[in-house]
Structure formats: C-alpha cells, structure tokens
XYZ file of C-alpha atoms in Angstrom:
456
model
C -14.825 11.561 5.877
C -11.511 12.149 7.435
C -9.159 9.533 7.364
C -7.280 7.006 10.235
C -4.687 6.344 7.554
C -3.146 8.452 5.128
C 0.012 7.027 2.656
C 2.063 10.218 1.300
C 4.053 9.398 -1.859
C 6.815 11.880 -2.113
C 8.270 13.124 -5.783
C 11.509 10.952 -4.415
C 8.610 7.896 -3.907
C 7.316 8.804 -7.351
C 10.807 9.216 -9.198
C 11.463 5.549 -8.136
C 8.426 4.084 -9.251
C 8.975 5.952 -12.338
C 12.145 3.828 -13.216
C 10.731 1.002 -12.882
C 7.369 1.837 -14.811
C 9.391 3.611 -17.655
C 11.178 0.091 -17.670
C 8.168 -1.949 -18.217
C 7.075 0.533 -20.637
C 10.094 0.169 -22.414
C 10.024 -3.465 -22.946
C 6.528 -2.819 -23.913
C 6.978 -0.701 -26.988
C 10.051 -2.561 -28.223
C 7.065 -5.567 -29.175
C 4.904 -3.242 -30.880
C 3.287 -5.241 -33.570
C 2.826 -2.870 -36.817
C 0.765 -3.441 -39.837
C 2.212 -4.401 -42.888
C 1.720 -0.631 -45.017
C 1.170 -0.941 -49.037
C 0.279 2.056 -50.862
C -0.210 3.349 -54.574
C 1.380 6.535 -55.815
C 1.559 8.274 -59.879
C 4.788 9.435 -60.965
C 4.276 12.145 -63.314
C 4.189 11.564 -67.055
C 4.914 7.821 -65.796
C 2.987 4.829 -64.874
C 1.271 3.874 -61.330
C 3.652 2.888 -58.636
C 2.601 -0.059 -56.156
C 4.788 -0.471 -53.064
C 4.296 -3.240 -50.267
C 6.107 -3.067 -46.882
C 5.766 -6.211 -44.867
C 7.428 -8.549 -41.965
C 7.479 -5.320 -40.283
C 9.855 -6.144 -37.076
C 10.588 -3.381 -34.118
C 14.035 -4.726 -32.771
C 14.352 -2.184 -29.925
C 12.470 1.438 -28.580
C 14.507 3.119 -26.066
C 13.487 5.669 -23.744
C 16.141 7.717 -22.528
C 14.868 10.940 -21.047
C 11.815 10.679 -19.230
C 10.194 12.521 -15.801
C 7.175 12.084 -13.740
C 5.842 15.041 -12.325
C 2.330 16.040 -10.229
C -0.596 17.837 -11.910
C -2.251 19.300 -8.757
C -6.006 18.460 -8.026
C -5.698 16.058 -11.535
C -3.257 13.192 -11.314
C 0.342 12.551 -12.845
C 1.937 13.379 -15.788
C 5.102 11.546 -17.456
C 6.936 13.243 -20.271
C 9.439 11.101 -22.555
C 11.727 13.183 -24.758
C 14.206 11.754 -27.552
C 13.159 8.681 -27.606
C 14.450 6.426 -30.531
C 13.632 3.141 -32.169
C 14.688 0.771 -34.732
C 12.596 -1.561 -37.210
C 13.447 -3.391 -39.923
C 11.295 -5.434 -42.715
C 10.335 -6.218 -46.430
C 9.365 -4.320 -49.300
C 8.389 -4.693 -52.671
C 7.808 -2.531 -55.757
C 5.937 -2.927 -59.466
C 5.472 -0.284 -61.605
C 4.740 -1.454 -65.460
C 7.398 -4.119 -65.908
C 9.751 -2.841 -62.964
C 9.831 -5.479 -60.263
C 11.999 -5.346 -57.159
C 11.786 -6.527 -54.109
C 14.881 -6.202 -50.975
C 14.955 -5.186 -47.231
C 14.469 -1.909 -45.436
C 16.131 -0.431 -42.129
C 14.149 2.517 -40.407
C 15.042 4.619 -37.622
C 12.928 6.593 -35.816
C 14.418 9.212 -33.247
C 13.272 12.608 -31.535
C 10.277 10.871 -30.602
C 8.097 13.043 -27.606
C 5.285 11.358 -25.833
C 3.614 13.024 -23.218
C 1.168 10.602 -21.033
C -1.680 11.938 -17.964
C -2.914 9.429 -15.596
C -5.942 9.713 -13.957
C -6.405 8.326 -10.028
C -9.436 7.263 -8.801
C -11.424 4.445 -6.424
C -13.336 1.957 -7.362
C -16.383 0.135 -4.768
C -14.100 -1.655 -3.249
C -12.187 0.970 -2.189
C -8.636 0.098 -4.218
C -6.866 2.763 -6.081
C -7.165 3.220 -10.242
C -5.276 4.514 -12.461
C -5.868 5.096 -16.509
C -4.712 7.071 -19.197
C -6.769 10.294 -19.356
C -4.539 11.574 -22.276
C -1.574 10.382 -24.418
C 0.147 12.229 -27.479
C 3.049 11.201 -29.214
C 5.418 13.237 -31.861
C 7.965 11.704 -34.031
C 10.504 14.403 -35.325
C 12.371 12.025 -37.842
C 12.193 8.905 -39.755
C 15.349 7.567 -41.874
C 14.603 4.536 -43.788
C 17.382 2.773 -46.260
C 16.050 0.699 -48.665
C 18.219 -2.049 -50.268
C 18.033 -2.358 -54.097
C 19.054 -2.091 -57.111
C 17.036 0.629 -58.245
C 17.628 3.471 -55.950
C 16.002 6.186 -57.991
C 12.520 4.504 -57.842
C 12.879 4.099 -54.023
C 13.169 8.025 -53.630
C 10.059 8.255 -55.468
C 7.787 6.801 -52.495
C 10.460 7.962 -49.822
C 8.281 11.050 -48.431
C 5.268 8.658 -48.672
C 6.468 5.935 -46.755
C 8.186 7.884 -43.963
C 4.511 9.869 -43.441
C 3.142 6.317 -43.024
C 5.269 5.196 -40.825
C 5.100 8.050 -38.618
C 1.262 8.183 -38.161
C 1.403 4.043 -37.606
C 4.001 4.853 -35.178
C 2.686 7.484 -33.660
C -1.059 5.807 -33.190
C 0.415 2.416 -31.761
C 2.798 4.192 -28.629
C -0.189 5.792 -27.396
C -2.483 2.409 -27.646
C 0.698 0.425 -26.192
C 1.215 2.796 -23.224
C -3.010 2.570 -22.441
C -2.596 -1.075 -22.469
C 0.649 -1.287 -20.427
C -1.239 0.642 -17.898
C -4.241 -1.735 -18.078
C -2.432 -4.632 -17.952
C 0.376 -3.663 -15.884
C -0.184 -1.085 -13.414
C -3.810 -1.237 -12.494
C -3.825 -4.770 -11.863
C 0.014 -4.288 -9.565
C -2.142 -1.028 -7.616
C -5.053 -3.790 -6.757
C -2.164 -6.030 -4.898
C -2.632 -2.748 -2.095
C -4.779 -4.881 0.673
C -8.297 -3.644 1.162
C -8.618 -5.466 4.270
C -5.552 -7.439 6.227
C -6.318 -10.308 8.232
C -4.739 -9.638 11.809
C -6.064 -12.997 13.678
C -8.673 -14.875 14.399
C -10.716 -12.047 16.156
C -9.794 -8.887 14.477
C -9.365 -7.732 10.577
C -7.970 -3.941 9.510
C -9.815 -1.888 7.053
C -7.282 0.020 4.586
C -10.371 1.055 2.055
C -9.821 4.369 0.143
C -12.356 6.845 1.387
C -12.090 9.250 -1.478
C -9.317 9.253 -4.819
C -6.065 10.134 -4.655
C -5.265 13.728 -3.878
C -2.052 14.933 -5.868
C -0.324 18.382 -4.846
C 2.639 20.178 -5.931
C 4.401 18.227 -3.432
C 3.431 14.793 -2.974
C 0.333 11.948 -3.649
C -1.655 11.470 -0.496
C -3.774 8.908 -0.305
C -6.391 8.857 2.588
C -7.375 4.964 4.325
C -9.948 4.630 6.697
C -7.570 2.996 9.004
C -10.422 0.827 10.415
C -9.864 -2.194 13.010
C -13.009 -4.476 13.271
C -14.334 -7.863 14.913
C -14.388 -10.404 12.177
C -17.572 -11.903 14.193
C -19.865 -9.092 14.119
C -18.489 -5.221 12.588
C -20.061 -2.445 14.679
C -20.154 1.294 13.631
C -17.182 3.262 15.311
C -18.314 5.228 18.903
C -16.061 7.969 18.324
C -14.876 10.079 14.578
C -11.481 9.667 13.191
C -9.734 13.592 14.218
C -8.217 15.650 11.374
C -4.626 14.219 10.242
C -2.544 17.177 8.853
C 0.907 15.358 7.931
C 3.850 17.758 8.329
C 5.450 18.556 4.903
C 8.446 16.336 5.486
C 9.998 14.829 1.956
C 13.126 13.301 3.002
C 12.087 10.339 2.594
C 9.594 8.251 -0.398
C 6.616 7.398 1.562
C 5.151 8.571 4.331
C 2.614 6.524 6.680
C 0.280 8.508 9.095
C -1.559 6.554 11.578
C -4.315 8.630 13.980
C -5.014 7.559 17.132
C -8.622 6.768 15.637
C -6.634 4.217 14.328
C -4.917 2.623 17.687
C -8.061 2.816 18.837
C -10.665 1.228 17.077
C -8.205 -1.622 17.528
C -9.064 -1.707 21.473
C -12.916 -1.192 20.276
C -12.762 -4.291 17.849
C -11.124 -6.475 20.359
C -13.533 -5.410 23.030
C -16.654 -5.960 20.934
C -15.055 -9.721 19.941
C -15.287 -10.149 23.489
C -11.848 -10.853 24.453
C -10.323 -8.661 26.775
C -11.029 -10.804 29.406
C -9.415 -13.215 31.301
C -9.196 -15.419 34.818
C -6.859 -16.238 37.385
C -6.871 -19.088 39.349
C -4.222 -20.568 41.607
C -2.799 -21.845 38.901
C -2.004 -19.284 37.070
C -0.121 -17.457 39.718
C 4.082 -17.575 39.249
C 5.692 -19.931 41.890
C 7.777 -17.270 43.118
C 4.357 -15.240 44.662
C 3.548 -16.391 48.001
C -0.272 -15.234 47.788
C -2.823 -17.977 48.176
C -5.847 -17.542 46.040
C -8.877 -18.407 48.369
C -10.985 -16.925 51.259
C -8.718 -17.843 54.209
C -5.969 -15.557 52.825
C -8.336 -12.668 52.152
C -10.854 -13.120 55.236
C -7.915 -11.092 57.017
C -9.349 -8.506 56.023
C -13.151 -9.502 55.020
C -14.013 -12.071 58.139
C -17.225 -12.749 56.890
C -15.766 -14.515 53.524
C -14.350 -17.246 55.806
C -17.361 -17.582 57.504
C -19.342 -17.691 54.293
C -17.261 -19.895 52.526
C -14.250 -21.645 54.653
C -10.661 -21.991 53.067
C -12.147 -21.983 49.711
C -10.292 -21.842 46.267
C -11.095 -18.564 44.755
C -11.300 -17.124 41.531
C -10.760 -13.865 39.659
C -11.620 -12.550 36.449
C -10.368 -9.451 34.517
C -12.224 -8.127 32.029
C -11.885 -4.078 30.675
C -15.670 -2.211 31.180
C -15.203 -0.348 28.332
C -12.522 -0.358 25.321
C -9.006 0.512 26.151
C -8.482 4.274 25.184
C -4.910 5.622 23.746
C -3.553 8.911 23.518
C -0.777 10.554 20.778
C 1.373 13.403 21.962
C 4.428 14.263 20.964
C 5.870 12.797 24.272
C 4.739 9.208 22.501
C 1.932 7.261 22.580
C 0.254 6.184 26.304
C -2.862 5.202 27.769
C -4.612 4.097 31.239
C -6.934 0.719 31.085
C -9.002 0.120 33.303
C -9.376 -3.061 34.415
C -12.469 -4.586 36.616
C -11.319 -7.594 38.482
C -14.582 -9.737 39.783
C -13.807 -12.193 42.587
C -15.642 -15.180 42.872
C -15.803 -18.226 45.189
C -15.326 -21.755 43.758
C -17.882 -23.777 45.591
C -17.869 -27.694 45.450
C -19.898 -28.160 42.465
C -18.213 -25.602 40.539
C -20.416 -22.749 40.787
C -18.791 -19.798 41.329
C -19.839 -17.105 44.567
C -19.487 -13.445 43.635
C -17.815 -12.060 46.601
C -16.279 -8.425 45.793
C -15.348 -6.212 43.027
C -12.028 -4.591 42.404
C -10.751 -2.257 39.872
C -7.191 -1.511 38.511
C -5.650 1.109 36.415
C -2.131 1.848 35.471
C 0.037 4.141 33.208
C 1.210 2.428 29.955
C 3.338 3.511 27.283
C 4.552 2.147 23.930
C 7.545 2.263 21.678
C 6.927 2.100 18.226
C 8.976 0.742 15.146
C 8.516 -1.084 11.786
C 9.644 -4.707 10.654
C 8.958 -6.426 7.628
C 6.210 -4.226 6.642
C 4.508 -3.912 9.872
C 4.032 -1.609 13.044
C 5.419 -3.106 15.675
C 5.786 -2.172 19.160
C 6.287 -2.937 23.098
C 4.405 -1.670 26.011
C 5.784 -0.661 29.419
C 3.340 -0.805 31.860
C 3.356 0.795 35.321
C 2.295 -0.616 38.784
C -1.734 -1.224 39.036
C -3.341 0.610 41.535
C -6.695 -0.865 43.125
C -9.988 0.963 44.383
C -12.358 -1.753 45.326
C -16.451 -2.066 45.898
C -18.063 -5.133 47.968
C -16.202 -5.415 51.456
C -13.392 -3.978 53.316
C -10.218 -4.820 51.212
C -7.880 -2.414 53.094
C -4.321 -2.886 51.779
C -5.512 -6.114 49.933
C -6.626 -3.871 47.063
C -3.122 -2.735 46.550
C -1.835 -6.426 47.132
C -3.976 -7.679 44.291
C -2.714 -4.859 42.047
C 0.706 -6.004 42.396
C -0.042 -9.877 41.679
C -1.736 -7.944 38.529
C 1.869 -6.037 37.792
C 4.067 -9.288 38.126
C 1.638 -11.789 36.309
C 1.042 -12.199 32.809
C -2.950 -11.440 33.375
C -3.750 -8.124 32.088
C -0.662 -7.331 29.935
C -1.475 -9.839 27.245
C -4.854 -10.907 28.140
C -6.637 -7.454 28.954
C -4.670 -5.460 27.082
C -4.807 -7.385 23.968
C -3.326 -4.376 21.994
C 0.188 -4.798 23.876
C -0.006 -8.452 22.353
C -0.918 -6.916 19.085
C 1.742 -4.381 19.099
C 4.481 -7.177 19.585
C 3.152 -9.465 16.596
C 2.829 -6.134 14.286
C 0.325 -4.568 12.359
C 0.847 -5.117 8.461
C 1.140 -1.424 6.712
C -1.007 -0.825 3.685
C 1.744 -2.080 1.202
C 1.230 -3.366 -2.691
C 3.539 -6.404 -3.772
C 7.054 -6.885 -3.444
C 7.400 -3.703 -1.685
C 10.019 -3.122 1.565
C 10.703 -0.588 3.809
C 14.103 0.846 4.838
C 15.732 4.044 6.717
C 13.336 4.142 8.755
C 11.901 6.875 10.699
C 9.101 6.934 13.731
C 7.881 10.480 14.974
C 4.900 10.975 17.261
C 2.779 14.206 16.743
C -0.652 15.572 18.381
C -2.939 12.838 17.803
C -1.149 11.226 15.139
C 1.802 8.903 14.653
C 4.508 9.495 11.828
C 6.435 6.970 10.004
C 8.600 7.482 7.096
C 10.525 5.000 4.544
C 12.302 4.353 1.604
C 11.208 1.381 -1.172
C 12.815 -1.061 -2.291
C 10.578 -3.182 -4.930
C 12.067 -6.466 -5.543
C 10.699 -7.940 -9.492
C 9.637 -11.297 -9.269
C-alpha cells in the first residue's frame, strides 16, 4: 500500500538520537548489578585455595567512542569502541590456615560492543524496535587487591580476571536488551497512531509496513489518513506514489501527498459539514444587498408574485468533497460550491426557489508551528452559473456577497479553517522542530527540520 505520509530520518536525524540513546545507555550500564564470584583453585604441591569476591559495586562505565550507522533492508547498527569501567568490592581468601580478607579495585578498558536493532510494526500500527544481536569484547581487566599477602593473590589473578570478564561481558549485552525494552520501545510508542483534530475529524498516522532503512536514511511510510470520527468510510480515490527527493540537509524529513490534503476534504464532507446558511443576518453591514424576493424579482418577476417581499434564505453546501492539487507552483484547488435559495414563508417553512453554483481559484501557503502544518488560503472571486430562473447578472452579484462574507471560506471550505488551526505532524514526545524548510513537488508536499528533544 503506498503511503500519504512518509517520515525520513536522515544519518544527521540518527546521529542525534544516537547521543542521547548512548547517554541513557550509559547511565544504564554504570548500575549493572554483578554477582558476587567465589571460586576454588589447587596450587601445586600445596593445599586447595578458596577465594570469595563480594559487595561487588560498578562506580562508573563510560562510553566514549560510539556510531550509529544503517544496515540496508535490516535495521541499525551501533558500534561502541574503548569503552572503560570501574568496580570495586570485597574479597576473601582461606587456604589451610591462611586467612585474609581486604578490598579490590578493577578496571576494565578496551571494551567493544557491537549492538543490531531490528524495526518492525506491531497491530496497531506503532513502530518496534529490539535487539536482534549484541556482542561484547573486553580486551583488559586490571584488578589490585589489597593485602598483606600479595603472593597468594597472584595465584588466583588469571582466574579472577577470566571471571570477571565473562560476568562482564554477559551482563552489557542483557543491560543494553533491557535498556531498549524499557527505554526506547516504550519512548517509539509516544509516536501518535491517530491525532484528534476536532470534534468531526481524527488523522490516521498508522505504519503501513516496517521501517525501511537504506544507505542513506530511515523512511518510515504513514497512511496519512483523515477520517469522520462519526462514521469512517473507505477512501474514493488511492494514495499516488511518494518518491522523496534525496535531500539530507536537514534530520527529518516529512512528506505529505495530496492523498493526504485530501482525504481531509473527504472526511469533513462525509461528517456532513461543509455546509452552511445565510440569512440577512449574516450579511456584513457594509453590503447593501437585501436578502428576500423583492430584491431578486428584478430579475425573476414571478418570485415576487409567488412570494411578496419575503425574507429569503440561502444555503451552501459543496456536492462533492473539495479536491486539491500539488505542483511545484504550490498547492491550489477549485470548490465548488452549490448555493440553494429558499423562501422563508410565515410558518417557517422554507420555498425552494432557484439553484446557484460557485467556484473559485484558491491557493495555500504552507508552514510549520509547534509541531503542526499550518497554513492560509487566498481565495479568488466566485463566479456563478445558475439553474431555476433567469438570474442574469444576479448570479455574479451573489458570487461577490460569497467573496466578501465569511460563508464559504470557513464554513464550506472547512480545510482553509483547518489549515489556520494546524495539523499536528506525526511526532514522539518532547520532540520540536526548527530551520525549517517547506518545498512543494508533483503531487507531494516537502517539509524538512531539525530536532531538538527536550528530557523531562
């Protein structure tokens, strides 16, 4: 299924999230809780040696050196190099009537871990991410025993340090799987699903298939779905390709299809609100057009025969869902709107008396704020073709009450109204946009960011 949304992550995108993961991990590792180690060894020609290390205490792991990179068609890969740690702890020692017991300081340095994450989807459509593969290698170990028998402690030396490095070595890789458990997949399900928009209208930022990760960048492909909270309806029309140029000057990329725009004009027409009526008083002071059949019997005689100097009403509604267009030029489109006029008779019933319809050139400029598309329409003068009656240049007059009323701008066209309030991007926690850039390509709209994630 092709997408109405794709997110690109660039390597800059992926570099920054890097520090901050590497950071966490960090922190991470530096609690490592190891096993106390105890151990039995024969001295040649001598007696059995028992040694007990204990109270085992990791005061810091640092990770220096450390780079993400992208494993094309599998996921990411982060390699750590000379990485170093300190522990301290208690030890004791018997051997016949030999006993001693003291402190120990170990150091641990040249460590290597090398760590692939898998990307995936689950149901509901929200990215995964787990550890498909972890290996760790620790060149050196230097532990100094205090004591006052230094020649038994070189005894168990070789032993001790092998211990330690296979402990160490098992626990990074089960602290890193955890840390990605605990920390990363749950921070990748704060990316919205769905996002509210109002009362009427919801957007669907679902994952249509896993993560996609090239030589170049991630790309992760949305459905970039708007639907009617009251009652979701399958789509008319299929989302066109979306080939994002390969742009990387800046950390994440947003690509929104004109599918996109416009199954927000379908949603809002199936919820049954691009409609809306004008009545006298809804018309600005500064208009001198009187809504009712005198004023229009001008030029339809029979209306003021039918129905004498009476009030009149008009209601706006779009016959079909507004459709938008993508060029490079920007982003434009021409509603269509179907204005019914009706007679308010004494009891309130209403007299349909002729139909007239109105279409005008709009266009939009398009920016980001606070995480969301935002944007402003400029809409041309309506022009009127009418049915029912002989409107002559009355079509054209109610075309321009049209253009210099509020009526179809925010009322028809309830995707100008939309545009203005913003349209939240598909963004995890804590995340904000800056430098931003706005292109407009065939069929598809461009917008490009850096990050800035703020820790709580």
């Amino acid at each position: 299924t092709d997408p109405g949304f794709v997110v690109r992550i660039t390597q800059a995108g992926l570099d920054y999230a890097h520090q901050h993961g590497i950071a966490v991990l960090e922190k991470e590792l530096a609690q490592l809780k190891l096993p106390d180690i105890s151990g039995d060894f024969r001295i040649r020609h001598m007696a059995r040696v028992h040694y007990e290390l204990s109270r085992l205490d990791l005061r810091s792991f640092h990770l220096p050196y450390s780079r993400i990179s992208l494993v094309p068609n599998v996921g990411l890969q982060v390699s750590i190099s000379n990485a170093f740690a300190d522990m301290d702890g208690n030890w004791r020692v018997k051997m016949h009537f030999i006993r001693d017991h003291g402190s120990f300081d170990l150091k641990v340095e040249n460590v290597y871990i090398k760590i692939s994450l898998k990307l995936g989807s689950d149901a509901s459509g929200k990215p995964t991410i787990d550890t498909s593969d972890c290996s760790t290698r620790i060149s050196k170990v230097r532990v100094h025993f205090s004591g006052k028998f230094g020649w038994l402690y070189n005894l168990f030396y070789n032993a001790v340090e092998s211990r330690f490095r296979k402990t160490l070595e098992s626990k990074v890789c089960e602290s890193v799987a955890s840390s990605v458990r605990s920390e990363l997949q749950p921070y990748l399900h704060t990316l919205p699903v769905t996002a509210r928009i109002d009362a009427m209208a919801g957007i669907d930022y679902a994952l249509v298939a896993p993560p996609t990760a090239t030589a170049q960048s991630l790309d992760v492909d949305l459905k970039g779905e708007f639907f009617s909270l009251a009652h979701r309806s399958t789509v008319p029309f299929p989302p066109l390709p979306l080939p994002l140029p390969p742009d990387h000057d800046r950390m994440v990329y947003f690509g929104a299809s004109s599918y996109f725009f416009n199954t927000a004009g379908f949603a809002y027409h199936a919820a049954g609100v691009l409609a809306f009526d004008i009545t006298a008083s809804v018309i600005p002071k500064g208009i001198d057009f009187h809504l009712n059949t005198t004023t229009f019997s001008a030029f339809i005689p029979q209306l003021d025969r039918m129905y004498p100097d009476t009030p009149m009403k008009l209601r706006l509604s779009a016959a079909s869902a507004p459709f938008l267009s993508i060029s490079p030029g920007g982003l434009s489109l021409q509603p269509v709107v179907d204005v019914q006029a009706y007679a308010i008779l004494p009891n309130a019933s209403l007299a349909p008396l002729f139909l007239l319809s109105l279409v005008s050139n709009v266009s939009a400029v398009i920016n980001v704020k606070s995480g969301h598309i935002v944007g402003s329409l400029a809409v041309g003068r309506y022009r009127g073709s009418h049915t029912g009656g002989c409107l002559g240049g009355w079509g054209e007059e109610v075309a321009a009450l049209c253009s210099h009323s509020h009526c179809p701008n925010a009322h028809v066209l309830s995707l100008a109204a939309r545009l203005e309030q913003g349209f939240p991007l598909p963004l995890p926690d804590r995340i904000q946009l800056s430098n931003i850039l706005v292109r407009f390509h065939q069929n598809f709209l461009l917008l490009g960011a850096d990050v800035h994630y703020q820790p709580r």
